mmCIF file of C-alpha atoms and ligand atoms in Angstrom:
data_model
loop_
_atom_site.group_PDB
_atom_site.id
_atom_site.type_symbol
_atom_site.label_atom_id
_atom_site.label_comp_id
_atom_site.label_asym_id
_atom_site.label_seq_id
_atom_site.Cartn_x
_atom_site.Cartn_y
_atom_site.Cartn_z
ATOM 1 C CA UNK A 74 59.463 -197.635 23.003
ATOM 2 C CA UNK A 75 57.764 -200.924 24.699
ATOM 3 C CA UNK A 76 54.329 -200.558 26.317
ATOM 4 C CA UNK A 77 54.962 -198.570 30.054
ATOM 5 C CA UNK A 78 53.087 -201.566 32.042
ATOM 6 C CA UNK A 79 55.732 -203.743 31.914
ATOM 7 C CA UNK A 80 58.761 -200.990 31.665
ATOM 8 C CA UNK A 81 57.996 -198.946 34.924
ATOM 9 C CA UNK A 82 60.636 -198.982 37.337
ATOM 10 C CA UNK A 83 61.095 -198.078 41.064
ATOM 11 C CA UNK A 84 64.097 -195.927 42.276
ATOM 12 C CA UNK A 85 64.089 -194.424 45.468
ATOM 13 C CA UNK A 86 60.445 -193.435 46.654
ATOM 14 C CA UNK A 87 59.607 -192.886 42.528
ATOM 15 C CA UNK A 88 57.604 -195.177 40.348
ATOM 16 C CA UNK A 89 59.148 -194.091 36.565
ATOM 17 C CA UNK A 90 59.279 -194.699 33.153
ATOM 18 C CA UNK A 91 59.767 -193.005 30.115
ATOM 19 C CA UNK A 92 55.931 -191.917 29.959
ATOM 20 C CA UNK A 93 56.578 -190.809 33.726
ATOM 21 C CA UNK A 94 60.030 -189.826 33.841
ATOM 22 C CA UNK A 95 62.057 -188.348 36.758
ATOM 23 C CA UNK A 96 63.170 -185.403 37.050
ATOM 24 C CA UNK A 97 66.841 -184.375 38.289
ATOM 25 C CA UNK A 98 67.757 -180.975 38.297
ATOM 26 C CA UNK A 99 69.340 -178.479 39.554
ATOM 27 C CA UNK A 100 73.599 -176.876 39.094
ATOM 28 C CA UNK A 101 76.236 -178.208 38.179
ATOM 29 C CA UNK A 102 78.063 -177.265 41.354
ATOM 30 C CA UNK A 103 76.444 -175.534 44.781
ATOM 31 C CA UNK A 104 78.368 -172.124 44.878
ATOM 32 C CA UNK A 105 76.234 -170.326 47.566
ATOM 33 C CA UNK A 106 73.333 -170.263 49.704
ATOM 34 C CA UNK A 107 71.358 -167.667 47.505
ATOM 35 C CA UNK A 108 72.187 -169.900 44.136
ATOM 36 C CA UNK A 109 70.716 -173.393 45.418
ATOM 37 C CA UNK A 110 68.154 -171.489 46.922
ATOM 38 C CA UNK A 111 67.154 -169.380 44.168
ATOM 39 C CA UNK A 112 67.202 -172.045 41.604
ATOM 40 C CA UNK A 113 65.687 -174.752 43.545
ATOM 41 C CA UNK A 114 62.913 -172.323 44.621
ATOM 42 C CA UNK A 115 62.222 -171.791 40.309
ATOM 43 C CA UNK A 116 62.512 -175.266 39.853
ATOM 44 C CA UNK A 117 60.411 -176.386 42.386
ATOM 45 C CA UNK A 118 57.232 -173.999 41.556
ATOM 46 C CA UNK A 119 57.265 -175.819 38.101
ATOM 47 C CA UNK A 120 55.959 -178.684 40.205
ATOM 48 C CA UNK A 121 57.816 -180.847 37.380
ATOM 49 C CA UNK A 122 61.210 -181.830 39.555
ATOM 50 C CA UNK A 123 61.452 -184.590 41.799
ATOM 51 C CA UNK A 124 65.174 -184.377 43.162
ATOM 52 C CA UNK A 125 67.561 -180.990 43.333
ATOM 53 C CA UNK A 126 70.907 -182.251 41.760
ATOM 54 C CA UNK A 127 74.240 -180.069 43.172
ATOM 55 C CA UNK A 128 77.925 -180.871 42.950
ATOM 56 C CA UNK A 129 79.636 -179.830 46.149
ATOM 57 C CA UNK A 130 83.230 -181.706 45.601
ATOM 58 C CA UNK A 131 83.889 -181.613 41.830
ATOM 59 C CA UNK A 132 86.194 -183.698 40.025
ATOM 60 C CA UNK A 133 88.099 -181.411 37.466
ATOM 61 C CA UNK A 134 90.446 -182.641 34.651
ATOM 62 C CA UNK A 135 92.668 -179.676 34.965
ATOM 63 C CA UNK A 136 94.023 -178.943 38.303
ATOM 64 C CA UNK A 137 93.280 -175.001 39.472
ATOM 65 C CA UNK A 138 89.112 -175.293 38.208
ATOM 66 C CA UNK A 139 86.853 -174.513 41.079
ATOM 67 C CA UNK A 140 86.756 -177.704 42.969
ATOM 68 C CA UNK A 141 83.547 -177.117 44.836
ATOM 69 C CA UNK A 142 82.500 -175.601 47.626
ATOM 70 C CA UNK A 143 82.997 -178.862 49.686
ATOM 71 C CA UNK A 144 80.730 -180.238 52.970
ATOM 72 C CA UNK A 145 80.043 -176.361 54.135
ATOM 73 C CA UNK A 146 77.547 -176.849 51.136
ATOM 74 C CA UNK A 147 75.784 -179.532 52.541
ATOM 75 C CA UNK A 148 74.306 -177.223 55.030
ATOM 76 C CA UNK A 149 72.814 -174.594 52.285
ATOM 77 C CA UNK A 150 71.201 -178.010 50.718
ATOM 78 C CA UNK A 151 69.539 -179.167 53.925
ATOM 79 C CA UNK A 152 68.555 -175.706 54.253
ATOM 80 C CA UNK A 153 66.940 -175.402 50.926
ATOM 81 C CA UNK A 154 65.222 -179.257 51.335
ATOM 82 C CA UNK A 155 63.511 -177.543 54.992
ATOM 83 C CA UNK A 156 62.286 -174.209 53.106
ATOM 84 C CA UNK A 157 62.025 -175.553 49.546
ATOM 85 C CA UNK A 158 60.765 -179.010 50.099
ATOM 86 C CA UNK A 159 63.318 -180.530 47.689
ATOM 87 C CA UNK A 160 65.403 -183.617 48.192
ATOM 88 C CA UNK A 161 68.978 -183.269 46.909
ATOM 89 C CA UNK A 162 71.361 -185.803 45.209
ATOM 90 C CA UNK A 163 74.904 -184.946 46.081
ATOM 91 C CA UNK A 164 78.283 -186.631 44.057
ATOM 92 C CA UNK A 165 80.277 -188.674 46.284
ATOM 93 C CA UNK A 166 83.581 -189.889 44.903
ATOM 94 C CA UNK A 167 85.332 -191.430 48.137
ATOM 95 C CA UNK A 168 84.657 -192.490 51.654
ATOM 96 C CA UNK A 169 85.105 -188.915 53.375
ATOM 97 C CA UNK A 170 82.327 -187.725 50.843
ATOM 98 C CA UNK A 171 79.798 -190.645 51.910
ATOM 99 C CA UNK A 172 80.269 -189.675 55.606
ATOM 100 C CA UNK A 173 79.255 -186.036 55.108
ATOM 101 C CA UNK A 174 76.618 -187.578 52.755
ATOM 102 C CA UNK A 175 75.399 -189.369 54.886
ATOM 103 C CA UNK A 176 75.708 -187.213 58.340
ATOM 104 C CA UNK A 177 73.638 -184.582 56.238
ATOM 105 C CA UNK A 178 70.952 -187.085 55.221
ATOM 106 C CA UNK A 179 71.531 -186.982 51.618
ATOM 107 C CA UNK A 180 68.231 -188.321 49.869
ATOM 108 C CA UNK A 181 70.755 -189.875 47.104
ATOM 109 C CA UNK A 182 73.861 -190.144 46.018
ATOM 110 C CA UNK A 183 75.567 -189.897 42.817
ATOM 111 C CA UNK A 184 78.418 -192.191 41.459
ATOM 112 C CA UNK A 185 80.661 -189.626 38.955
ATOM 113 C CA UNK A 186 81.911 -190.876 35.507
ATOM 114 C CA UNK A 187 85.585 -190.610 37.086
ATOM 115 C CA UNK A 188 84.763 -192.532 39.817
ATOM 116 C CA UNK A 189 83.044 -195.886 37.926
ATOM 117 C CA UNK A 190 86.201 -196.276 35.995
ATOM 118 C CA UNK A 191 88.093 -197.190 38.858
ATOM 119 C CA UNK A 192 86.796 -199.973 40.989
ATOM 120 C CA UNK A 193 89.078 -199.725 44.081
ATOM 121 C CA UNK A 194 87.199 -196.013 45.065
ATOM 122 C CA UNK A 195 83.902 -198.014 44.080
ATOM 123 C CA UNK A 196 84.511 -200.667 45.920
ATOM 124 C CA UNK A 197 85.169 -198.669 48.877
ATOM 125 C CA UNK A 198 82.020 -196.641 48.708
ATOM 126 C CA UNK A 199 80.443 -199.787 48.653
ATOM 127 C CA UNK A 200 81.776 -200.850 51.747
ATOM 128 C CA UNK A 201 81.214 -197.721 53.296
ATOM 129 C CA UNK A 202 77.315 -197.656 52.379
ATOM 130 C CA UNK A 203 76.640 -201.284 53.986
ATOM 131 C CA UNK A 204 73.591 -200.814 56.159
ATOM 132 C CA UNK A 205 72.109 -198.301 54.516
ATOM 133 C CA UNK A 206 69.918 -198.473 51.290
ATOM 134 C CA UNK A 207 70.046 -194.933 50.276
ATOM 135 C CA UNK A 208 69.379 -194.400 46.537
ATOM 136 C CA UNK A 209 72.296 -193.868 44.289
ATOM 137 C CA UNK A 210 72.852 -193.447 40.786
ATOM 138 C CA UNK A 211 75.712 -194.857 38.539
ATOM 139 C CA UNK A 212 77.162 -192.647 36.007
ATOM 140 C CA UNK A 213 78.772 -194.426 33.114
ATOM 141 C CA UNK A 214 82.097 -194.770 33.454
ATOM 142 C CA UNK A 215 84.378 -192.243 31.236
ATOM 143 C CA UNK A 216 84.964 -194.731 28.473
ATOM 144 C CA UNK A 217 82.993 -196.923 26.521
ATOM 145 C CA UNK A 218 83.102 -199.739 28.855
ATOM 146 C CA UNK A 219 79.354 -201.911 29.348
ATOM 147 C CA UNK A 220 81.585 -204.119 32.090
ATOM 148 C CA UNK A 221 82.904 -201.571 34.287
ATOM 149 C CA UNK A 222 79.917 -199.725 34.519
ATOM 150 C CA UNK A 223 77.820 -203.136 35.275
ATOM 151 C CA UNK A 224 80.440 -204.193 38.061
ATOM 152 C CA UNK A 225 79.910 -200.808 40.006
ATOM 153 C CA UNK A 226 76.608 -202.455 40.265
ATOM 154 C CA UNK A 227 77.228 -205.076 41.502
ATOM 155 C CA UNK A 228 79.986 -203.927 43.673
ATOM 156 C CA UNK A 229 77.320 -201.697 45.305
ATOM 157 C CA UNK A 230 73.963 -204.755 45.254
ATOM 158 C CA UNK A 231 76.963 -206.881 46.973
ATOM 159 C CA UNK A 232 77.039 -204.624 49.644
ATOM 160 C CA UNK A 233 73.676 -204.616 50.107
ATOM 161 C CA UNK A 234 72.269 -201.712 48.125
ATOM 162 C CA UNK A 235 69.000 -202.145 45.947
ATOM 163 C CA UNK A 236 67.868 -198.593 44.922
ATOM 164 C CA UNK A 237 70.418 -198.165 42.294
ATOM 165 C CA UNK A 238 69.758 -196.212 39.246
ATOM 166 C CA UNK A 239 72.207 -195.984 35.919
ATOM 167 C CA UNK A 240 72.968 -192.329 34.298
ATOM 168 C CA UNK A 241 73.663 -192.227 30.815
ATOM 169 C CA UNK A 242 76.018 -189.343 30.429
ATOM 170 C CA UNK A 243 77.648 -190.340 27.454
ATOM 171 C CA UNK A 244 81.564 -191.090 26.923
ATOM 172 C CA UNK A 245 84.398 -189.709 26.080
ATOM 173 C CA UNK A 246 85.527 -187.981 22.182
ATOM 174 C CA UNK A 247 88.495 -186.364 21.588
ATOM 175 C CA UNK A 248 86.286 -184.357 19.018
ATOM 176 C CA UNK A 249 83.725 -182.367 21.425
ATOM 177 C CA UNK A 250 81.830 -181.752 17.774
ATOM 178 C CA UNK A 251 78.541 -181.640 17.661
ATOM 179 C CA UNK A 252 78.604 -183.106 21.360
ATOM 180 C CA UNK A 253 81.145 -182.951 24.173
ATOM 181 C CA UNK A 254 80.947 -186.361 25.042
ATOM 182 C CA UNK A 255 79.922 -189.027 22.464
ATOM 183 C CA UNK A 256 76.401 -190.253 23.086
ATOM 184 C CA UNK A 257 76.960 -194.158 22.103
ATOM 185 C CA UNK A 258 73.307 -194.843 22.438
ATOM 186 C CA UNK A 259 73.437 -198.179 21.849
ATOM 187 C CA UNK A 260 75.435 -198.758 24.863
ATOM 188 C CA UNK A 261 72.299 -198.169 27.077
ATOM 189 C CA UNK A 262 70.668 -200.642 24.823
ATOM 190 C CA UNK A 263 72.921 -202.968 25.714
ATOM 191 C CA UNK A 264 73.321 -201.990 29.694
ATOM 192 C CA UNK A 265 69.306 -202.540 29.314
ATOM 193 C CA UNK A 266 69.061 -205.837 28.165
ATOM 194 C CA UNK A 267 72.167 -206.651 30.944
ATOM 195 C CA UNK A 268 70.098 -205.172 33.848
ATOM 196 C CA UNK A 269 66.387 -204.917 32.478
ATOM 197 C CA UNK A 270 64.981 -203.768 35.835
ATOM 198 C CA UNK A 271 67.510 -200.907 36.624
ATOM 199 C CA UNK A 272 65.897 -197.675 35.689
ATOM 200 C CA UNK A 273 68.764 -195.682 33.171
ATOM 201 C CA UNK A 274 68.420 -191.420 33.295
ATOM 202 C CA UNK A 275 69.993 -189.849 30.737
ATOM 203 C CA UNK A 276 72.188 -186.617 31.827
ATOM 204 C CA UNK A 277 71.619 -184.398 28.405
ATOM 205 C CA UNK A 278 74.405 -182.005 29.639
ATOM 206 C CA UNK A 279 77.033 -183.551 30.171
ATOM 207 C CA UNK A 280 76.704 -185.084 26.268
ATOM 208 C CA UNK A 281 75.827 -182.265 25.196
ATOM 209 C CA UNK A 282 78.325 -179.813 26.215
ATOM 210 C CA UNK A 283 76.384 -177.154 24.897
ATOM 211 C CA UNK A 284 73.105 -175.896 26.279
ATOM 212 C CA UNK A 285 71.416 -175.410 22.506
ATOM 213 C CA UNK A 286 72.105 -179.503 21.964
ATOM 214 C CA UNK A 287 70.194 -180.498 25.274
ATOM 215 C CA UNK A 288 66.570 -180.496 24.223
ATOM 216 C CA UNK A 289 67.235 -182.740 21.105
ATOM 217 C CA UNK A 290 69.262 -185.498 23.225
ATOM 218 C CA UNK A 291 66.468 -185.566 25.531
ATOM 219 C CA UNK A 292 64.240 -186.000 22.735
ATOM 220 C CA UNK A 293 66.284 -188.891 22.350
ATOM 221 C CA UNK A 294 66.552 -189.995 25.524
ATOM 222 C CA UNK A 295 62.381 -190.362 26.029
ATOM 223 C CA UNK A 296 62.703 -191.912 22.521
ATOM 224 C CA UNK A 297 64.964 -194.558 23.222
ATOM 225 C CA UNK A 298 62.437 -195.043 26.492
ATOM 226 C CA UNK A 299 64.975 -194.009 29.296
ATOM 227 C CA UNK A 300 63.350 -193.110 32.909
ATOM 228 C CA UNK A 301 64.082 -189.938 33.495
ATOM 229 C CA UNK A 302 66.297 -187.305 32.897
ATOM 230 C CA UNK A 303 69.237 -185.352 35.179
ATOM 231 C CA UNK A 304 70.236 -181.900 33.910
ATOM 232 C CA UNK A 305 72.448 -179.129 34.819
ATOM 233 C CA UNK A 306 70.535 -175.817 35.584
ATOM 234 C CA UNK A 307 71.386 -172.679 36.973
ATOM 235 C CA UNK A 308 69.222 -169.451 37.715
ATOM 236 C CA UNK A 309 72.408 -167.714 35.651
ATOM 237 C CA UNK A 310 74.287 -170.510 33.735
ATOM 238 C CA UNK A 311 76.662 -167.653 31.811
ATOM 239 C CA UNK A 312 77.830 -167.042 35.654
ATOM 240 C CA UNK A 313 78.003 -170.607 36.656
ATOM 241 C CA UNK A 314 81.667 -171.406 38.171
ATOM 242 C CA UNK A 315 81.774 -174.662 36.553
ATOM 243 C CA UNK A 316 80.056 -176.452 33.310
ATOM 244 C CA UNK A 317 78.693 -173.066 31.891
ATOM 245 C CA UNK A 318 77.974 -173.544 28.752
ATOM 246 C CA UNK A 319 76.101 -176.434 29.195
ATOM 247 C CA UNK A 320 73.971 -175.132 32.019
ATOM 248 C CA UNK A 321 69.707 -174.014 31.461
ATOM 249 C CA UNK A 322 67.489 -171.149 33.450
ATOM 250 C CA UNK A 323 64.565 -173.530 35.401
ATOM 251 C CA UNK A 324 62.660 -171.415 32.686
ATOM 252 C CA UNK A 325 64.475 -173.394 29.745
ATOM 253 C CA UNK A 326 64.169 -176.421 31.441
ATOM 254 C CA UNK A 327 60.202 -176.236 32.097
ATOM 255 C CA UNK A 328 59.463 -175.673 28.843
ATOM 256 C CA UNK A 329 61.406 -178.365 27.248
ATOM 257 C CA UNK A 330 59.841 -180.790 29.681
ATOM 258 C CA UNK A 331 56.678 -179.381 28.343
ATOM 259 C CA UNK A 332 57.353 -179.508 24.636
ATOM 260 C CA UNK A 333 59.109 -183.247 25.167
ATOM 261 C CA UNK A 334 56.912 -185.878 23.101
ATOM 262 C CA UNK A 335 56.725 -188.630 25.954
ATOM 263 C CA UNK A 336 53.569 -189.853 24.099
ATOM 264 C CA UNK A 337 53.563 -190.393 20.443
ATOM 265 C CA UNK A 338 56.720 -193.321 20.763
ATOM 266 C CA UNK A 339 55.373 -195.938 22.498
ATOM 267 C CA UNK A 340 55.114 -199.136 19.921
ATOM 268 C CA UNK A 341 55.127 -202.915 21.133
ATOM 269 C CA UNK A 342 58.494 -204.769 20.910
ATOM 270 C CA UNK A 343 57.514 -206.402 18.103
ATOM 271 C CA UNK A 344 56.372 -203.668 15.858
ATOM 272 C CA UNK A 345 59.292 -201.946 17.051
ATOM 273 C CA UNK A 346 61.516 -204.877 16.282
ATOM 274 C CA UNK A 347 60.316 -204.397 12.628
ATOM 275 C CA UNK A 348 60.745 -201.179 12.363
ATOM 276 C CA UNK A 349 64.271 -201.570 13.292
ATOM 277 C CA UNK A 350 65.038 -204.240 11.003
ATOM 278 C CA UNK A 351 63.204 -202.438 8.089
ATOM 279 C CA UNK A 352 65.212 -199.611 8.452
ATOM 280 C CA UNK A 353 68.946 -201.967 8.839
ATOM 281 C CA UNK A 354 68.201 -203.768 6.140
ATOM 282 C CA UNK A 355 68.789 -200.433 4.239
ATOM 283 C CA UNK A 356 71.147 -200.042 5.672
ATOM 284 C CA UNK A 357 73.179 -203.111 5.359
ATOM 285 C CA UNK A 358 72.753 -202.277 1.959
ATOM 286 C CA UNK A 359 74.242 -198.973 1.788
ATOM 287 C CA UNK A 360 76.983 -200.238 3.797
ATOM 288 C CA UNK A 361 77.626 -202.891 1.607
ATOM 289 C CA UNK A 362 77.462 -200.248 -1.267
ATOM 290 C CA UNK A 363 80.074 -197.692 0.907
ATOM 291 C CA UNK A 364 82.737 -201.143 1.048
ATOM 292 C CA UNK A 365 82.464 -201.428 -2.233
ATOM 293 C CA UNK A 366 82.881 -198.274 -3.219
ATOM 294 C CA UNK A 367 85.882 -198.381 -0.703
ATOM 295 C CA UNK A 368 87.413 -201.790 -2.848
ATOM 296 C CA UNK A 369 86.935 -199.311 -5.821
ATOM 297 C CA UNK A 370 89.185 -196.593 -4.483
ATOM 298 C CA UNK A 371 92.126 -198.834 -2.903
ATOM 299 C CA UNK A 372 92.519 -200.414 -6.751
ATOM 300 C CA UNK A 373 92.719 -196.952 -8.121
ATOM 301 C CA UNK A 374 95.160 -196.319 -4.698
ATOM 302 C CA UNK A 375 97.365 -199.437 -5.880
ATOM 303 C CA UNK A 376 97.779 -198.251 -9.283
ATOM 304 C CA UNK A 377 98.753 -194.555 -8.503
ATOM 305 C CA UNK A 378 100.694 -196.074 -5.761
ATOM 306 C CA UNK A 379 102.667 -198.155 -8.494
ATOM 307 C CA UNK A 380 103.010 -194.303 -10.881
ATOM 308 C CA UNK A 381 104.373 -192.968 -8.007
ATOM 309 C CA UNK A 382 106.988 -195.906 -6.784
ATOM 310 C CA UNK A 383 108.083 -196.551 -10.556
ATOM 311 C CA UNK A 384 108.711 -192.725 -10.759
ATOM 312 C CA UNK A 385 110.033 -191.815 -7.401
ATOM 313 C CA UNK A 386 107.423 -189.384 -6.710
ATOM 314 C CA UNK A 387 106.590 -188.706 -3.065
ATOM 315 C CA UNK A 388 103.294 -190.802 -1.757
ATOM 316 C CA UNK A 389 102.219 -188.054 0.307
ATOM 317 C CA UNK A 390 101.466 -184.570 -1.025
ATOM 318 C CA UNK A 391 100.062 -181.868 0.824
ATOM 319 C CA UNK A 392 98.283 -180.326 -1.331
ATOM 320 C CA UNK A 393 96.586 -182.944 -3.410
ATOM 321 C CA UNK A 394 95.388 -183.658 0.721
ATOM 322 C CA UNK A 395 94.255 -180.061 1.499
ATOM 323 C CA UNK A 396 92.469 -179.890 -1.850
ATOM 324 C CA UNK A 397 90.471 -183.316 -1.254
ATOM 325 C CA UNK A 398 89.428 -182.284 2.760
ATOM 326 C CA UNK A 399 88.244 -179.253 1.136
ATOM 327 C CA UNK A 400 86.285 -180.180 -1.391
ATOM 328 C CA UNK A 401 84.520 -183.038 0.012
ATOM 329 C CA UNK A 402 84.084 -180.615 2.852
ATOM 330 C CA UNK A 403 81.991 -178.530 0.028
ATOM 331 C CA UNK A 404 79.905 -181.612 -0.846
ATOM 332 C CA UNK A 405 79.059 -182.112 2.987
ATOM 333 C CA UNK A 406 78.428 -178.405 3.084
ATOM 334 C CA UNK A 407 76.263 -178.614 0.317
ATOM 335 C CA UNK A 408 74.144 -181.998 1.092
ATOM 336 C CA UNK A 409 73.688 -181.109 4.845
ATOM 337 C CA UNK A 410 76.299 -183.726 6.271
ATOM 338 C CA UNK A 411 78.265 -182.871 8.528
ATOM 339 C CA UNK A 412 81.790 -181.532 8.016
ATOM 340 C CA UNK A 413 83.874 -182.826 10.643
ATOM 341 C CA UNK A 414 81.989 -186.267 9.927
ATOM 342 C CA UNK A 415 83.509 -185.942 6.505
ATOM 343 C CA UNK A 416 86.490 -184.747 7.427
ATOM 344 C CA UNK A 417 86.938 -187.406 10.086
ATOM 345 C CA UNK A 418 86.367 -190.556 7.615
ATOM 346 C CA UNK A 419 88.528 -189.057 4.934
ATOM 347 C CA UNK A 420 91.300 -189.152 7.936
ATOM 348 C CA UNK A 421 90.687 -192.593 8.422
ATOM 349 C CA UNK A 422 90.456 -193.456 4.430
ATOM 350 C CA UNK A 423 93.641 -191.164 3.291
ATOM 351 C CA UNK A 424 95.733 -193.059 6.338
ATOM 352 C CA UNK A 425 95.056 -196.207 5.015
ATOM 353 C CA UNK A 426 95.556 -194.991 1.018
ATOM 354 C CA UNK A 427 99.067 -193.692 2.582
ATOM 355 C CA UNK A 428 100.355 -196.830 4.444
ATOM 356 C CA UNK A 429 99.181 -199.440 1.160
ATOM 357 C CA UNK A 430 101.154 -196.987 -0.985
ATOM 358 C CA UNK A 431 104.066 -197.560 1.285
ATOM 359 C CA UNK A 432 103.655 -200.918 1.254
ATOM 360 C CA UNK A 433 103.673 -200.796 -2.415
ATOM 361 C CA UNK A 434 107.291 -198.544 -2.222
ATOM 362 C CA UNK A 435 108.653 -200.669 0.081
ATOM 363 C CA UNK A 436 107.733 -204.399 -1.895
ATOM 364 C CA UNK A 437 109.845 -202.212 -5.140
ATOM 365 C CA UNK A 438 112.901 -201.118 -2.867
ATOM 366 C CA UNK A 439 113.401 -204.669 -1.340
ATOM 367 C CA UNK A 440 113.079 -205.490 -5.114
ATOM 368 C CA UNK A 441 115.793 -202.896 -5.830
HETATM 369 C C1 LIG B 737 78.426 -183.705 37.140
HETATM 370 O O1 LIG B 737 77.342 -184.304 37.049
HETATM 371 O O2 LIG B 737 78.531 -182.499 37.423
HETATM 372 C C2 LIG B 737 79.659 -184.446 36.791
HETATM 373 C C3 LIG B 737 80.842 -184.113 37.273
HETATM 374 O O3 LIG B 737 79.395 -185.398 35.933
HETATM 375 P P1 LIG B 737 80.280 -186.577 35.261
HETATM 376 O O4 LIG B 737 80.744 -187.444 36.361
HETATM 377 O O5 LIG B 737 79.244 -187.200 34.387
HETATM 378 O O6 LIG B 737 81.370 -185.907 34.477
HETATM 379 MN MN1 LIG B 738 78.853 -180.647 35.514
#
């Protein structure tokens, strides 16, 4: 949301920003010759996509996924960059992968979110890049750690590499609702102000999880002013071997990137500064009105709490907790909140209601 003059960024041979932003795209994994051909041959006619994006070793939580199709791969992409004119990103995860990478002439290289979180492996594909300064991009690492993912960085800019982009791919929930991984936008904020001239992508499919949630992330994304955007897409995504449900036809994708407001955001610092402070001060205010609130409850907690020690009765009851997740589940229903929001803070509000009440029983047994 700051004027583009002073935002644009260089990655690579691209000049971006979030009125120019790049375009990554292409499957999740490469899983033949006719697939990366057929979708980088859609994707490419749009005229819209700078770099064709394909996972050829693929790190998968569970062991017995398809893993990839590994290096035999790298041949169907340097075939498709010679008929399609596409460069191609590839995901390299250890030294083997940045040999093959780089024997095939990768045009970039991608950093995966398992891979950040661990800096020996990052390290070493540091090491293993010195001399070159091929482009690569950072995914965040799996958890919501600013440090870790700035200290691939600069494990990489040690070595000598200066075309290094950041991709904002979110982080991990154990709730997938609404989004697999949790977006924690203001993480980015913060990775900008760390490393204001490193250009940040935002990869709406792996947050997402869910191919109807990507077009309002990358809403967000050109919003919040990122550079550019990396998403999964696949000529057939219900047929993809891997990330399926988050996967887009080259169809879906062009006409998001046509219907994205790039435009209508951009506001100074300052006026944008004020907005943002307009709209914490309320806020702060609600929030001070929710704690509160909150104070109100844990008296009304302490007295039951007292009912229930001076008459033996149990602290925790099923069904009084049932009833309550259901009807405040109603309310949400009803107001357009969210239920698992709901049902997430009342968690958090009932455990803490349960362990002052047996606090409260176990101050009258020691008294006992
Ligand atoms: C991917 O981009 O296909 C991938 C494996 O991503 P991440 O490292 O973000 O999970
Ligand atoms: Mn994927």
């Amino acid at each position: 949301m700051y004027s583009d003059i002073e935002n644009s960024r260089k990655w690579g041979y691209w000049n971006i920003s979030s009125s120019n932003p790049l375009i990554i795209a292409g499957p999740c994994s490469a899983e033949s010759e006719n697939q990366v051909l057929k979708t980088a041959r859609e994707l490419k006619a749009s005229g819209k996509v700078h770099l064709f994006r394909s996972g050829i070793w693929k790190p998968r939580t569970r062991a017995g996924q398809f893993e990839g199709k590994g290096h035999v791969a790298l041949e169907w992409l340097k075939n498709m960059r010679e008929e399609v004119d596409l460069p191609f990103v590839i995901e390299v995860a250890n030294t083997r992968h940045v040999d093959h990478a780089l024997n095939a002439s990768a045009d970039a290289l991608w950093i995966g979110a398992r891979t950040t979180v661990n800096p020996f492996y990052v390290q070493e594909i540091a090491e293993s890049l010195k001399g070159t300064d091929i482009p690569v991009l950072i995914k965040n690492p799996i958890h919501a750690d600013l440090g870790l993912w700035l200290g691939a960085f600069e494990r990489l800019e040690k070595s000598g590499l200066h075309n290094l982009a950041a991709v904002h791919r979110g982080f991990f929930a154990s709730n997938s609702a609404p989004f697999r991984n949790d977006p924690r936008w203001e993480i980015s904020f913060d990775f900008r102000r760390a490393a204001p001239a490193i250009p940040i992508i935002c990869d709406p499919s792996h947050i997402a999880g869910k191919r109807e949630l990507i077009e309002q992330i990358t809403q967000v994304a050109m919003d919040i002013q990122m550079d550019g955007l990396m998403v999964e897409v696949h000529h057939s995504p219900k047929d993809a071997l891997s990330d399926s449900d988050q996967q887009i036809t080259p169809g879906k994708l062009i006409s998001l990137l046509k219907e994205l407001d790039l435009e209508s955001k951009a506001v100074t610092p300052r006026e944008l500064q004020k907005l943002i402070s307009d709209q914490r001060k309320i806020l702060d205010n609600l929030d001070k009105s929710i704690v509160d609130t909150l104070k109100k409850r844990m008296k009304i907690v302490d007295e039951l709490g007292h009912i229930k020690a001076n008459n033996n009765a149990s602290v925790f009851q099923m069904e009084r907790w049932f009833d309550l997740l259901k009807q405040r589940g109603y309310q949400a229903r009803e107001l357009g909140l969210s239920e698992n929001f709901i049902n997430e803070l009342f968690q958090i509000i009932h455990k803490y209601s349960v362990e002052h009440q047996n606090e409260i029983y176990q101050h009258f047994r020691d008294k006992e």
